[in-house]
Amino acid sequence: AQLLRGTRLVASASPDPAGRFVIRYLLPGPYTLRVRDGGVWKSFDLKLASGQNLEIKPLGELLRKGAVYAYPNPAAAYVRFHLETEISPASKRLSIFSVDGTLVRAAEDGDPGWTSPAAGTYEYRWDFSGGGPASGVYFYSVKLRHGLSGETSVTTRKFAVIR
C-alpha cells in the first residue's frame, strides 16, 4: 500500500497476514491510499483527524453473505443479528421490517446493542422485554458501507418471533 499526500509519497506498508495495513504518526488532513488488487491499483481518498492512525483492510468481501444470520430463530425473548465483513473501516445499518413493510426497528453504528466478538464480526442484540414485537415473521436487512470507497452491500433475510 502507498499513502500519498497530493502527489508526494508519504508512507508505504505491507499487509499483515489478515490483509490489514497500519500506518502510524500521520499528520491530520487529506490523503490518497493506493492498494494493489491483483495487477490493478485501487485508489481511496481519505481524511485523517488529529492523532488518528491509518488502520484499515481495504480489500476483501464487504459483507460475507454466508455469515449473515439471526439466532435463535425462531426467537422468543431476544434475537441476535450476526454479520461478518473483511473490510475495515465499514459502517453498518440493520433494519427490521414487519411483513407489510413497516419499519419496526433500526440500528446503526454507535447505537446500543452492538458488540464485536471478533475482528470483522458484529452482532446486534434485540431484547424483547418491555413490549417487544408480536409473534410473526419479520424481515431484516443488513447494509454495510465501505468506509473508503463508499461501496455498499445489502443482504435481506427473515426470522420468526414466537411469544
CSV table of C-alpha atoms in Angstrom, one decimal:
chain,number,residue,atom,x,y,z
A,1,ALA,CA,0.0,0.0,0.0
A,2,GLN,CA,1.1,3.5,-0.7
A,3,LEU,CA,-0.1,6.6,1.1
A,4,LEU,CA,0.2,9.9,-0.8
A,5,ARG,CA,-0.4,13.5,0.2
A,6,GLY,CA,-1.1,15.3,-3.1
A,7,THR,CA,1.5,13.7,-5.4
A,8,ARG,CA,4.1,13.1,-2.7
A,9,LEU,CA,4.6,9.5,-1.3
A,10,VAL,CA,4.3,9.8,2.5
A,11,ALA,CA,4.5,6.2,3.5
A,12,SER,CA,4.2,2.6,2.3
A,13,ALA,CA,3.2,-0.5,4.2
A,14,SER,CA,2.8,-4.2,3.6
A,15,PRO,CA,-0.3,-6.0,4.8
A,16,ASP,CA,-0.3,-8.3,7.9
A,17,PRO,CA,-1.4,-11.9,7.4
A,18,ALA,CA,-5.1,-10.7,7.7
A,19,GLY,CA,-4.7,-8.2,4.9
A,20,ARG,CA,-4.7,-5.1,7.2
A,21,PHE,CA,-2.4,-2.1,6.8
A,22,VAL,CA,-1.3,0.1,9.7
A,23,ILE,CA,0.5,3.4,9.2
A,24,ARG,CA,1.0,5.5,12.3
A,25,TYR,CA,2.1,9.0,13.3
A,26,LEU,CA,0.4,10.8,10.4
A,27,LEU,CA,-0.5,14.5,10.3
A,28,PRO,CA,-4.2,15.3,10.0
A,29,GLY,CA,-5.6,16.1,6.6
A,30,PRO,CA,-6.4,14.6,3.2
A,31,TYR,CA,-4.6,11.6,1.7
A,32,THR,CA,-4.9,9.1,-1.1
A,33,LEU,CA,-4.3,5.4,-0.4
A,34,ARG,CA,-3.2,3.2,-3.3
A,35,VAL,CA,-3.6,-0.5,-2.9
A,36,ARG,CA,-2.6,-3.2,-5.4
A,37,ASP,CA,-5.5,-5.6,-6.1
A,38,GLY,CA,-4.1,-8.3,-8.3
A,39,GLY,CA,-2.4,-6.3,-11.1
A,40,VAL,CA,-4.5,-3.2,-10.7
A,41,TRP,CA,-4.0,-0.2,-8.4
A,42,LYS,CA,-7.1,0.9,-6.5
A,43,SER,CA,-7.2,4.4,-5.0
A,44,PHE,CA,-9.1,5.6,-2.0
A,45,ASP,CA,-9.4,9.2,-0.8
A,46,LEU,CA,-9.5,9.7,2.9
A,47,LYS,CA,-9.1,12.3,5.6
A,48,LEU,CA,-7.4,11.7,8.9
A,49,ALA,CA,-8.2,13.6,12.1
A,50,SER,CA,-5.6,14.8,14.5
A,51,GLY,CA,-4.0,11.8,16.3
A,52,GLN,CA,-5.6,9.3,14.1
A,53,ASN,CA,-3.6,6.3,12.8
A,54,LEU,CA,-4.5,4.7,9.5
A,55,GLU,CA,-5.5,1.1,10.3
A,56,ILE,CA,-7.5,-0.4,7.5
A,57,LYS,CA,-8.2,-3.5,5.5
A,58,PRO,CA,-9.4,-2.0,2.1
A,59,LEU,CA,-9.7,-5.2,0.1
A,60,GLY,CA,-11.9,-8.3,0.6
A,61,GLU,CA,-15.5,-9.2,0.8
A,62,LEU,CA,-17.6,-6.3,2.1
A,63,LEU,CA,-20.5,-8.4,3.5
A,64,ARG,CA,-19.9,-12.1,3.8
A,65,LYS,CA,-23.2,-13.5,2.5
A,66,GLY,CA,-23.0,-16.9,4.3
A,67,ALA,CA,-22.2,-15.1,7.6
A,68,VAL,CA,-25.3,-13.0,8.0
A,69,TYR,CA,-28.0,-14.7,10.2
A,70,ALA,CA,-30.4,-14.2,13.1
A,71,TYR,CA,-30.4,-16.5,16.1
A,72,PRO,CA,-32.2,-18.1,17.9
A,73,ASN,CA,-34.6,-18.4,15.0
A,74,PRO,CA,-37.5,-18.6,16.0
A,75,ALA,CA,-36.9,-16.1,18.8
A,76,ALA,CA,-38.9,-15.8,22.0
A,77,ALA,CA,-37.2,-13.4,24.4
A,78,TYR,CA,-34.4,-11.9,22.2
A,79,VAL,CA,-32.8,-12.2,18.9
A,80,ARG,CA,-29.1,-11.6,17.8
A,81,PHE,CA,-28.2,-10.5,14.3
A,82,HIS,CA,-24.8,-11.7,13.2
A,83,LEU,CA,-22.7,-10.3,10.3
A,84,GLU,CA,-19.2,-10.5,9.1
A,85,THR,CA,-17.0,-8.3,6.9
A,86,GLU,CA,-13.4,-8.5,5.6
A,87,ILE,CA,-13.3,-4.7,5.2
A,88,SER,CA,-12.2,-2.1,7.7
A,89,PRO,CA,-13.4,0.6,8.1
A,90,ALA,CA,-17.0,-0.2,7.3
A,91,SER,CA,-20.3,1.2,8.7
A,92,LYS,CA,-23.3,-0.9,9.3
A,93,ARG,CA,-27.1,-0.5,9.4
A,94,LEU,CA,-29.7,-3.1,10.5
A,95,SER,CA,-33.3,-2.5,9.5
A,96,ILE,CA,-36.1,-4.8,10.7
A,97,PHE,CA,-39.5,-4.8,8.9
A,98,SER,CA,-42.9,-6.4,9.5
A,99,VAL,CA,-44.4,-8.5,6.8
A,100,ASP,CA,-46.3,-5.4,5.5
A,101,GLY,CA,-43.0,-3.5,5.1
A,102,THR,CA,-43.4,-1.3,8.2
A,103,LEU,CA,-40.0,-0.4,9.7
A,104,VAL,CA,-40.1,-2.0,13.2
A,105,ARG,CA,-36.6,-1.2,14.4
A,106,ALA,CA,-33.3,0.2,13.1
A,107,ALA,CA,-29.8,0.2,14.5
A,108,GLU,CA,-26.6,1.9,13.1
A,109,ASP,CA,-23.0,2.2,14.2
A,110,GLY,CA,-22.8,3.6,17.8
A,111,ASP,CA,-26.3,2.5,18.8
A,112,PRO,CA,-26.6,0.5,22.0
A,113,GLY,CA,-26.9,-3.3,21.4
A,114,TRP,CA,-23.9,-3.7,19.0
A,115,THR,CA,-21.0,-5.9,20.1
A,116,SER,CA,-17.9,-7.1,18.2
A,117,PRO,CA,-16.9,-10.6,19.5
A,118,ALA,CA,-14.0,-10.8,17.0
A,119,ALA,CA,-12.3,-8.7,14.3
A,120,GLY,CA,-14.7,-8.1,11.4
A,121,THR,CA,-17.6,-9.8,13.3
A,122,TYR,CA,-20.6,-7.8,14.6
A,123,GLU,CA,-23.7,-8.7,16.5
A,124,TYR,CA,-26.8,-6.7,17.4
A,125,ARG,CA,-29.0,-8.0,20.3
A,126,TRP,CA,-32.7,-7.0,20.3
A,127,ASP,CA,-34.2,-7.8,23.7
A,128,PHE,CA,-37.9,-8.2,23.6
A,129,SER,CA,-38.6,-7.2,27.3
A,130,GLY,CA,-40.9,-4.3,27.8
A,131,GLY,CA,-43.2,-4.9,24.9
A,132,GLY,CA,-41.2,-6.4,22.1
A,133,PRO,CA,-42.6,-7.5,18.7
A,134,ALA,CA,-45.7,-9.6,18.3
A,135,SER,CA,-45.5,-13.2,17.1
A,136,GLY,CA,-44.9,-13.5,13.4
A,137,VAL,CA,-42.4,-13.3,10.6
A,138,TYR,CA,-40.1,-10.4,10.2
A,139,PHE,CA,-37.6,-9.4,7.6
A,140,TYR,CA,-34.2,-7.8,8.3
A,141,SER,CA,-31.8,-6.0,6.1
A,142,VAL,CA,-28.1,-5.6,6.8
A,143,LYS,CA,-26.3,-2.9,4.9
A,144,LEU,CA,-22.6,-2.4,5.1
A,145,ARG,CA,-20.8,0.6,3.6
A,146,HIS,CA,-17.1,0.6,2.8
A,147,GLY,CA,-15.6,3.4,4.8
A,148,LEU,CA,-13.2,4.5,2.0
A,149,SER,CA,-14.8,3.7,-1.4
A,150,GLY,CA,-18.5,4.2,-0.4
A,151,GLU,CA,-19.3,0.8,-1.9
A,152,THR,CA,-22.4,-0.8,-0.3
A,153,SER,CA,-23.6,-4.3,0.1
A,154,VAL,CA,-27.1,-5.4,1.3
A,155,THR,CA,-28.5,-8.7,2.4
A,156,THR,CA,-32.1,-9.3,3.4
A,157,ARG,CA,-33.3,-12.4,5.3
A,158,LYS,CA,-36.2,-13.4,7.6
A,159,PHE,CA,-36.7,-14.6,11.1
A,160,ALA,CA,-39.7,-15.5,13.3
A,161,VAL,CA,-40.9,-14.4,16.7
A,162,ILE,CA,-42.9,-16.8,18.9
A,163,ARG,CA,-44.3,-15.2,22.1
